[in-house]
PDB file of C-alpha atoms in Angstrom:
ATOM      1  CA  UNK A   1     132.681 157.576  54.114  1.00 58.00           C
ATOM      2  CA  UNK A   2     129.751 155.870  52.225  1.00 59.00           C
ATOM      3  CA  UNK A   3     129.016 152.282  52.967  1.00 87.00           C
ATOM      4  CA  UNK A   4     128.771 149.570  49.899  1.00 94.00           C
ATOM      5  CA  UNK A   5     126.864 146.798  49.095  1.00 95.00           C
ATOM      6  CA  UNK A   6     128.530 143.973  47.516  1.00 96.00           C
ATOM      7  CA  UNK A   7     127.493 140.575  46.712  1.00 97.00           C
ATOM      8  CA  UNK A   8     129.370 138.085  49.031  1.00 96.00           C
ATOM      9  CA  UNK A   9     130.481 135.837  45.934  1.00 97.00           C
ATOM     10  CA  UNK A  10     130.476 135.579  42.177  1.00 97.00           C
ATOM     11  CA  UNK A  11     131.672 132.772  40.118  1.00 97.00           C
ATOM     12  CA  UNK A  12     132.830 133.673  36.110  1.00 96.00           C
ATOM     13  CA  UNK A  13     133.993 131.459  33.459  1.00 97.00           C
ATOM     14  CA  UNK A  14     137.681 131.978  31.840  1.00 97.00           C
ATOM     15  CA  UNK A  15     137.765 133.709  29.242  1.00 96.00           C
ATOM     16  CA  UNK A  16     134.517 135.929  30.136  1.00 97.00           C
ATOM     17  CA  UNK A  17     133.784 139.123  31.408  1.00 97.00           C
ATOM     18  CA  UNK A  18     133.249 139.725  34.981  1.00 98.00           C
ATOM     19  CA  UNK A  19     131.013 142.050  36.163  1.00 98.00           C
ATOM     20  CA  UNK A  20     131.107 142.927  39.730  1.00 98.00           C
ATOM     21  CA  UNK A  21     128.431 144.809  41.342  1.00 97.00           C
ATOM     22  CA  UNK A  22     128.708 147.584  43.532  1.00 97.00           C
ATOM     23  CA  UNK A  23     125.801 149.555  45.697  1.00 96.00           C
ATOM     24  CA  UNK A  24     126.881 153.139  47.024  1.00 95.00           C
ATOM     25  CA  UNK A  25     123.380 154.888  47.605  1.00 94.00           C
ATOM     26  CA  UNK A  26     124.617 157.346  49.723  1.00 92.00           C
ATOM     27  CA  UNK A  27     127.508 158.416  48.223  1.00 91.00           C
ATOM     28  CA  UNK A  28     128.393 161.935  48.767  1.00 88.00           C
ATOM     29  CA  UNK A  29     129.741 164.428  45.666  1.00 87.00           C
ATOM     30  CA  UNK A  30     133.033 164.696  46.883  1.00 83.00           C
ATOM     31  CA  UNK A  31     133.454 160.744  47.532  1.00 87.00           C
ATOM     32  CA  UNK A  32     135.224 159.015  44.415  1.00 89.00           C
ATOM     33  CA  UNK A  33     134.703 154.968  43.786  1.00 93.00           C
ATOM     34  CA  UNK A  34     137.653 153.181  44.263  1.00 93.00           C
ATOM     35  CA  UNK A  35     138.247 149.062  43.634  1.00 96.00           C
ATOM     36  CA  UNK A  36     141.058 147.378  45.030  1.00 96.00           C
ATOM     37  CA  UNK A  37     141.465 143.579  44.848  1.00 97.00           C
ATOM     38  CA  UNK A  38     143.423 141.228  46.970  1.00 96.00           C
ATOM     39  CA  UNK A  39     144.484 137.240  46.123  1.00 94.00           C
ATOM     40  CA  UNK A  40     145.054 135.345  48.818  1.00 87.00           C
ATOM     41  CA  UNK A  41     146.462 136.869  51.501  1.00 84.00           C
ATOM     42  CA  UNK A  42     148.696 139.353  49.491  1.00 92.00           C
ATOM     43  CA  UNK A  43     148.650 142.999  49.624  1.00 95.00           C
ATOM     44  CA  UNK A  44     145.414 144.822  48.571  1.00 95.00           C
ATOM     45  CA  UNK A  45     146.190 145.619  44.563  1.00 96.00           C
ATOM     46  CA  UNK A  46     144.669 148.979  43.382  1.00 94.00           C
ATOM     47  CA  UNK A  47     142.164 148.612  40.404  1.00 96.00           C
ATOM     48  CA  UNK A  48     140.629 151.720  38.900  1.00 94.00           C
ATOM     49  CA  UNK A  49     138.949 154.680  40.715  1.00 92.00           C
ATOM     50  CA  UNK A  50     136.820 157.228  38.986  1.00 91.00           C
ATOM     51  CA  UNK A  51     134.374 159.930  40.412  1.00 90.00           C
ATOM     52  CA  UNK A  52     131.305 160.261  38.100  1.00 90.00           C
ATOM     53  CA  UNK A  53     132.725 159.422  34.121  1.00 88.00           C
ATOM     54  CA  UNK A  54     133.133 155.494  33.212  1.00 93.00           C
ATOM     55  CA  UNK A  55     136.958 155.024  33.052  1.00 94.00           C
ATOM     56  CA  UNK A  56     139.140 152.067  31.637  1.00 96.00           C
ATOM     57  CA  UNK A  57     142.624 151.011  32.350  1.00 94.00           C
ATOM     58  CA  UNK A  58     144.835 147.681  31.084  1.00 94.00           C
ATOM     59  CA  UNK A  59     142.881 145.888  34.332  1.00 94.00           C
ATOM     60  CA  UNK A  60     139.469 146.975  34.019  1.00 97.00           C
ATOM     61  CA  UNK A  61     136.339 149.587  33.179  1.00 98.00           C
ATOM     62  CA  UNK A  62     134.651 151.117  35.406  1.00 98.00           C
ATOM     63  CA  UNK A  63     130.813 152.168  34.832  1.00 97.00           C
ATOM     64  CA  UNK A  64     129.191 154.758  37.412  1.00 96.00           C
ATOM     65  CA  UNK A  65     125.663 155.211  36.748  1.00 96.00           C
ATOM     66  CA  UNK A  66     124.242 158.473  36.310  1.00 95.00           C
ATOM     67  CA  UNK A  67     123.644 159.048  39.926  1.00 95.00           C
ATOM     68  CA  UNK A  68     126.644 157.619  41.248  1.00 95.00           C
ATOM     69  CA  UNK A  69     124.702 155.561  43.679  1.00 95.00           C
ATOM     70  CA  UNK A  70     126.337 152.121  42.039  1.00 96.00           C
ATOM     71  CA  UNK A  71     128.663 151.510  39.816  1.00 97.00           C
ATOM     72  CA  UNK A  72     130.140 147.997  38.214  1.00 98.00           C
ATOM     73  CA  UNK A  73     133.827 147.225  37.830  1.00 98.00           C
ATOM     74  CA  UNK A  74     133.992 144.764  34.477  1.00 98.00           C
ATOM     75  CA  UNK A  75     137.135 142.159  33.930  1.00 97.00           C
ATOM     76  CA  UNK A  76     136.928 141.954  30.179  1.00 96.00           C
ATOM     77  CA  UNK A  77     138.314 138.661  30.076  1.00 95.00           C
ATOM     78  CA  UNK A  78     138.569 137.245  32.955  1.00 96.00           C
ATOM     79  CA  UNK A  79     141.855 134.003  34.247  1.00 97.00           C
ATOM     80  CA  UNK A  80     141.920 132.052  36.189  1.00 97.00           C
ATOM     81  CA  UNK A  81     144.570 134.327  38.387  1.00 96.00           C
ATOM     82  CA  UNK A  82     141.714 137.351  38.634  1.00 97.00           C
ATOM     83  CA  UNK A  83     140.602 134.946  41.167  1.00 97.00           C
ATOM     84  CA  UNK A  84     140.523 136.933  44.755  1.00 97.00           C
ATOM     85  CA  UNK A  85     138.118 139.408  46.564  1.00 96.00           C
ATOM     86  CA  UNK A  86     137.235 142.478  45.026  1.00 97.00           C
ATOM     87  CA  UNK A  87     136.558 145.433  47.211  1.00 96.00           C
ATOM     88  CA  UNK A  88     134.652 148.341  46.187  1.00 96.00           C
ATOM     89  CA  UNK A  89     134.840 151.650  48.476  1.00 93.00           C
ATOM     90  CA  UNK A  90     133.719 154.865  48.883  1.00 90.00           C
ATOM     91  CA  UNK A  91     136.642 157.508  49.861  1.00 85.00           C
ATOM     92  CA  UNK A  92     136.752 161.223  50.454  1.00 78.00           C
ATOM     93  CA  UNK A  93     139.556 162.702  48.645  1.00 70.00           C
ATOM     94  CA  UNK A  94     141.019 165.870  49.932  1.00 63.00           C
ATOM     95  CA  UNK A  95     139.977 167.399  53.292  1.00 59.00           C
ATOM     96  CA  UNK A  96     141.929 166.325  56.632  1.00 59.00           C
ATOM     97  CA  UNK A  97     140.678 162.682  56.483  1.00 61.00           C
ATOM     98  CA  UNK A  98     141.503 160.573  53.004  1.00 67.00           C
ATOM     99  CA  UNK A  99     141.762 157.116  54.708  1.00 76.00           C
ATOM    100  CA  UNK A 100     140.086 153.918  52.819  1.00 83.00           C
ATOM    101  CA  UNK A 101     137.975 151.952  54.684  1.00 86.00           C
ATOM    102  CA  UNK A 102     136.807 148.086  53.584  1.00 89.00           C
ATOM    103  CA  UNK A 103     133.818 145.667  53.571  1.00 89.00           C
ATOM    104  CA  UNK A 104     133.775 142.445  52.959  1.00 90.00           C
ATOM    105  CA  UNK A 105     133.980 142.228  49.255  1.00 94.00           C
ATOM    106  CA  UNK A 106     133.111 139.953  46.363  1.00 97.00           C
ATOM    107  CA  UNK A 107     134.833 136.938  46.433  1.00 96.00           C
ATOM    108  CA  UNK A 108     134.913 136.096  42.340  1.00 98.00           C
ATOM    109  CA  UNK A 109     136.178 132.937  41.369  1.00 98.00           C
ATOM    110  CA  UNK A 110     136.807 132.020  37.816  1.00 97.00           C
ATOM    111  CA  UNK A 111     136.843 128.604  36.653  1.00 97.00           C
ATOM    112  CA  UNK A 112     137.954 126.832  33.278  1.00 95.00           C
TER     113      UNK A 112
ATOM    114  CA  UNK B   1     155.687 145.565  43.759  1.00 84.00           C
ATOM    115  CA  UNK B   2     153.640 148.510  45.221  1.00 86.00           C
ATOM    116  CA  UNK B   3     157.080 149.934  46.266  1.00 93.00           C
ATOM    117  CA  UNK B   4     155.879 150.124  49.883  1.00 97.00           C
ATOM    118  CA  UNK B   5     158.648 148.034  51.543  1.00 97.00           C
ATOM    119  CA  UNK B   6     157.025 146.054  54.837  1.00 98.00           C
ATOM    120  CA  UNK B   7     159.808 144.233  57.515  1.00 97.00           C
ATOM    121  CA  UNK B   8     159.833 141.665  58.873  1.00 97.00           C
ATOM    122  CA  UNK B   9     157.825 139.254  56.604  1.00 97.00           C
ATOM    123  CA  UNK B  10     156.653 137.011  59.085  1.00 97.00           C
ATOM    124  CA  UNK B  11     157.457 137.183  63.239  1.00 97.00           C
ATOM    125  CA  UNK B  12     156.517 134.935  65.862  1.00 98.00           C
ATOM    126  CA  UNK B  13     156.232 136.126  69.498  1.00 97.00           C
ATOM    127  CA  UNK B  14     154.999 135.079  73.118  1.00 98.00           C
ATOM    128  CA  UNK B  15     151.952 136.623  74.575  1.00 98.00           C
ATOM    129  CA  UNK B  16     152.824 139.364  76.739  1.00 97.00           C
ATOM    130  CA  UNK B  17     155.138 140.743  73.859  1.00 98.00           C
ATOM    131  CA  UNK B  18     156.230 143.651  72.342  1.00 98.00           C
ATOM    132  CA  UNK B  19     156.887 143.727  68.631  1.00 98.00           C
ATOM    133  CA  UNK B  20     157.279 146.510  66.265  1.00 98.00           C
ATOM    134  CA  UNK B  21     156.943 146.715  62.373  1.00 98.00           C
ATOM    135  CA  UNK B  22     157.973 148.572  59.907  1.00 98.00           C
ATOM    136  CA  UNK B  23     157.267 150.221  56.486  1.00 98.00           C
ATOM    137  CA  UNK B  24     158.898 152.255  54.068  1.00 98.00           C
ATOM    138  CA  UNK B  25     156.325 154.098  51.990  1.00 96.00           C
ATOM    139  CA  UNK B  26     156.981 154.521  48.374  1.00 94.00           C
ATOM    140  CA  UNK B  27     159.287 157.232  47.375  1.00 91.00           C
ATOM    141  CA  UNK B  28     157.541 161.161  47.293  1.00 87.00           C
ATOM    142  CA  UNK B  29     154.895 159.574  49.732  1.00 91.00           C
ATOM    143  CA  UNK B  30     153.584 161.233  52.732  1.00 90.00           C
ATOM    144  CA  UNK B  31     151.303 159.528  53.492  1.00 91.00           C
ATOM    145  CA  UNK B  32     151.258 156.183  55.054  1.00 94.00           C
ATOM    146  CA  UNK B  33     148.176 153.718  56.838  1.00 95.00           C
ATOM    147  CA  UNK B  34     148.332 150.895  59.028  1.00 97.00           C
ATOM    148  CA  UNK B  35     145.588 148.161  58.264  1.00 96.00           C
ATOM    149  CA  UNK B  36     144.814 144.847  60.153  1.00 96.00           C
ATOM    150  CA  UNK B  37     143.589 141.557  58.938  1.00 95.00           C
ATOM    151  CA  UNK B  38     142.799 138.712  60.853  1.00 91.00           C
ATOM    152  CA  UNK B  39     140.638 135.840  59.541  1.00 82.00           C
ATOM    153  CA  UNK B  40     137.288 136.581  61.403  1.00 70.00           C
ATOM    154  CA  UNK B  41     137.643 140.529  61.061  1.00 74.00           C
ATOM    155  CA  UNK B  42     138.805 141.397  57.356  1.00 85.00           C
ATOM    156  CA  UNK B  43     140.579 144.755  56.682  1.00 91.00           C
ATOM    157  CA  UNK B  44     140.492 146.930  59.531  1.00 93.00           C
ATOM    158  CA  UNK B  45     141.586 150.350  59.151  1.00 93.00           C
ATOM    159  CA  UNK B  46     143.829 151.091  62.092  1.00 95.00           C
ATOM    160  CA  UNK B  47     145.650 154.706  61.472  1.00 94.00           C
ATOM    161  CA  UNK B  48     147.061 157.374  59.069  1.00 92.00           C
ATOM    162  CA  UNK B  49     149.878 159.501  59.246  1.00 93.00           C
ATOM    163  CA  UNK B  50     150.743 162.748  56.958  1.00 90.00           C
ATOM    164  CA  UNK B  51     154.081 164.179  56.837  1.00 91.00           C
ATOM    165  CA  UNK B  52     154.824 162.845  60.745  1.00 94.00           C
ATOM    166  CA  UNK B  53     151.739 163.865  62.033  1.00 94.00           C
ATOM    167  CA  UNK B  54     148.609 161.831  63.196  1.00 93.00           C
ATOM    168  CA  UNK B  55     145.843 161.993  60.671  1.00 89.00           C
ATOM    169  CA  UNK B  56     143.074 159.748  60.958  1.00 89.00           C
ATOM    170  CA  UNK B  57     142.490 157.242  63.397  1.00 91.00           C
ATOM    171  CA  UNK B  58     140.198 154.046  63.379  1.00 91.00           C
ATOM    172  CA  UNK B  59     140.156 150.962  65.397  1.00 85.00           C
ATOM    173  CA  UNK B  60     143.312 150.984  66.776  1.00 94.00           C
ATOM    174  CA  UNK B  61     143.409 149.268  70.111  1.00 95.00           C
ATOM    175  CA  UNK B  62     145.248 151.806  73.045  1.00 96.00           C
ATOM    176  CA  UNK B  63     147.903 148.872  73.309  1.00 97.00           C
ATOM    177  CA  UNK B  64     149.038 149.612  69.553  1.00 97.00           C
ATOM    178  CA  UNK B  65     150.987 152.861  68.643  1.00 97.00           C
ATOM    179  CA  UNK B  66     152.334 154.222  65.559  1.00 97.00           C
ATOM    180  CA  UNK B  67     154.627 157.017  64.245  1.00 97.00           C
ATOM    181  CA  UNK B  68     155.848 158.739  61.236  1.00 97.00           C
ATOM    182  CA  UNK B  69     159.496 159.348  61.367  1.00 97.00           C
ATOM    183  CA  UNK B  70     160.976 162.714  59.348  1.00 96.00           C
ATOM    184  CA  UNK B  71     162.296 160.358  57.059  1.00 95.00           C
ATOM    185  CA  UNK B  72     158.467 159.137  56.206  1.00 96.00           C
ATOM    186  CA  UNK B  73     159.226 155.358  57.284  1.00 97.00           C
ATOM    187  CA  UNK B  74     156.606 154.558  59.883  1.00 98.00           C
ATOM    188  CA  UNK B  75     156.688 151.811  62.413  1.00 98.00           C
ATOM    189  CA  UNK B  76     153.750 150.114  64.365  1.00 98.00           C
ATOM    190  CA  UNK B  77     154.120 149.065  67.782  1.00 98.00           C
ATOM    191  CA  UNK B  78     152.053 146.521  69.468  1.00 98.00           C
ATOM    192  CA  UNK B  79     152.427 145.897  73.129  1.00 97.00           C
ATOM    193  CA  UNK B  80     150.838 143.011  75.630  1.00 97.00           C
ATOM    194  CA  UNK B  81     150.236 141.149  72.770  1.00 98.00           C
ATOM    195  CA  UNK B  82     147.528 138.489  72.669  1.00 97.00           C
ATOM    196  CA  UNK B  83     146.676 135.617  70.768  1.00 96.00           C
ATOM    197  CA  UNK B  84     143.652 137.669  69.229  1.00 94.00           C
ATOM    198  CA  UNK B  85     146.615 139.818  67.944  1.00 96.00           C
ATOM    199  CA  UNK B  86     147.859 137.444  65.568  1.00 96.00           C
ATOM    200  CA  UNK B  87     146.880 138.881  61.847  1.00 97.00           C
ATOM    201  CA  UNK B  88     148.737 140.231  59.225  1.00 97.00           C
ATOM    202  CA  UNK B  89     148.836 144.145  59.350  1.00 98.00           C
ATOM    203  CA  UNK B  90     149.582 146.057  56.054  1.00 97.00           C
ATOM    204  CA  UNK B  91     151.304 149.509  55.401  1.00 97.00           C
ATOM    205  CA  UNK B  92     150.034 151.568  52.941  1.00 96.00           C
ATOM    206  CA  UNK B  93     150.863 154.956  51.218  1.00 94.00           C
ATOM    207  CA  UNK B  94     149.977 157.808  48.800  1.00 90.00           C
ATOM    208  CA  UNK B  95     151.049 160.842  47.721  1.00 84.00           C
ATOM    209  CA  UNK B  96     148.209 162.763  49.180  1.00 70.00           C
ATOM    210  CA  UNK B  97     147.568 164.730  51.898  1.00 57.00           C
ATOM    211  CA  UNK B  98     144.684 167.033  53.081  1.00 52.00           C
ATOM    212  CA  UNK B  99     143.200 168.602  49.975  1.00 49.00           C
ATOM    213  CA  UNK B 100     144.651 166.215  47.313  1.00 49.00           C
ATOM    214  CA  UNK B 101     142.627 164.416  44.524  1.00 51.00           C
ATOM    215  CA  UNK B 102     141.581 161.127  43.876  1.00 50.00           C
ATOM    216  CA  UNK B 103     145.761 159.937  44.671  1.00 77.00           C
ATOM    217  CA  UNK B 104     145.977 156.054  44.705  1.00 85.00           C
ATOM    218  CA  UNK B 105     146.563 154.380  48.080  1.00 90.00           C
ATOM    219  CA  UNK B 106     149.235 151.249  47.359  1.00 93.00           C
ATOM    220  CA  UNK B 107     149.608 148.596  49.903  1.00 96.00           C
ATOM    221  CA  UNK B 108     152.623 146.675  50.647  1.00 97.00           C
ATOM    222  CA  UNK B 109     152.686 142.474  51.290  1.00 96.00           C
ATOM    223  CA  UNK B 110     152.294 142.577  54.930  1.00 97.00           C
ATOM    224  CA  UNK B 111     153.897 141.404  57.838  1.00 97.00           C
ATOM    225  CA  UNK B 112     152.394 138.352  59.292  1.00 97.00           C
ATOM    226  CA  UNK B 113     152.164 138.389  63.206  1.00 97.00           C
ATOM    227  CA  UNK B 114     151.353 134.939  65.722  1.00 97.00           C
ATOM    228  CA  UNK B 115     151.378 135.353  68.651  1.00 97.00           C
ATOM    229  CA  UNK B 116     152.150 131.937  70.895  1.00 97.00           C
TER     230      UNK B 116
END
């Protein structure tokens, strides 16, 4: 799988949109962009995925660029509980190996 | 709630030790992951498992060991445990298997391992 580049930390205000960053220059066409989030200690929460067209969901959009070599995952309003690390990733879908491998994340904190 | 069903919640064993885990994947799924996360190594992927077979492996130490039963519940066994074993490990599943699309991966709440 592609590696990402994410910054190491973000801070938002409440009430504002997040945007959170994600490099992925070597993605391949058969990877999809996947973002995942985890607060403290829980289980990894799925996000949004999407493979080349922006998508939106009741969490979050998603914008790929053009190329697909970043993309940014946008909290339209962000709380105070969207505080946690956001992982972006890279994944192969289909084919023998579909696992999901992680980085280190952005750790976005929003504050009142 | 995921619907992946992790037990037990939290365990506490001696060095030396063997414990084993277990997780229910959500219902339909056949596929199911075990991850690791201790506090100086993040998420590490540690194995997959389709339909009972082995799938994908990553940085699974030769002490750990994992299976898929025909019922799809999986269970994680770690052996000679060590204080560097203490982490929480996390089950996963999806509904996708080799030559799927874009299926989610959900992850249950872990089970948290120290080792004493």
């Amino acid at each position: 799988d592609a590696k990402t580049t994410q910054p190491p930390s973000m801070d938002c205000a409440e009430g504002r949109a997040a945007n959170l960053p994600c490099n992925h220059s070597t993605i391949s066409g058969n990877e999809y962009v996947y973002w995942y989030r985890q607060i403290h200690s829980q289980g990894p929460q799925y996000i949004i995925h999407g493979l080349k067209n922006n998508e939106t969901n009741e969490m979050a959009s998603l914008i790929i660029t053009e190329d697909r070599k970043s993309s940014t995952l946008i909290l339209p309003h962000a709380t105070l509980r969207d505080t946690a690390v956001y992982y972006c990733i890279v994944r192969v879908v289909g084919g023998n190996n579909n696992d999901m491998r992680f980085g280190a994340g952005t750790r976005l904190t929003v504050k009142p | 709630d995921s619907g992946v069903t992790q037990t037990p919640k939290h365990l506490i064993t001696a060095t030396g030790q063997r414990v084993t885990l277990r997780c229910s994947p959500r219902s339909g799924d056949l596929s199911v992951y075990w991850y690791q996360q201790s506090l100086d190594q993040g998420l590490q992927f540690l194995i997959q498992y389709y339909n009972g077979e082995e799938r994908a492996k990553g940085n699974i130490l030769e002490r750990f060991s994992a299976q898929q039963f025909p019922d799809l519940h999986s269970e994680l066994n770690l052996s000679s445990l060590e204080l560097g074993d203490s982490a929480l490990y996390f089950c996963a599943s999806s509904a996708e298997g080799p030559g799927g699309t874009g299926n989610t991966i959900y992850f249950g709440e872990g089970s948290w391992l120290t080792v004493v």
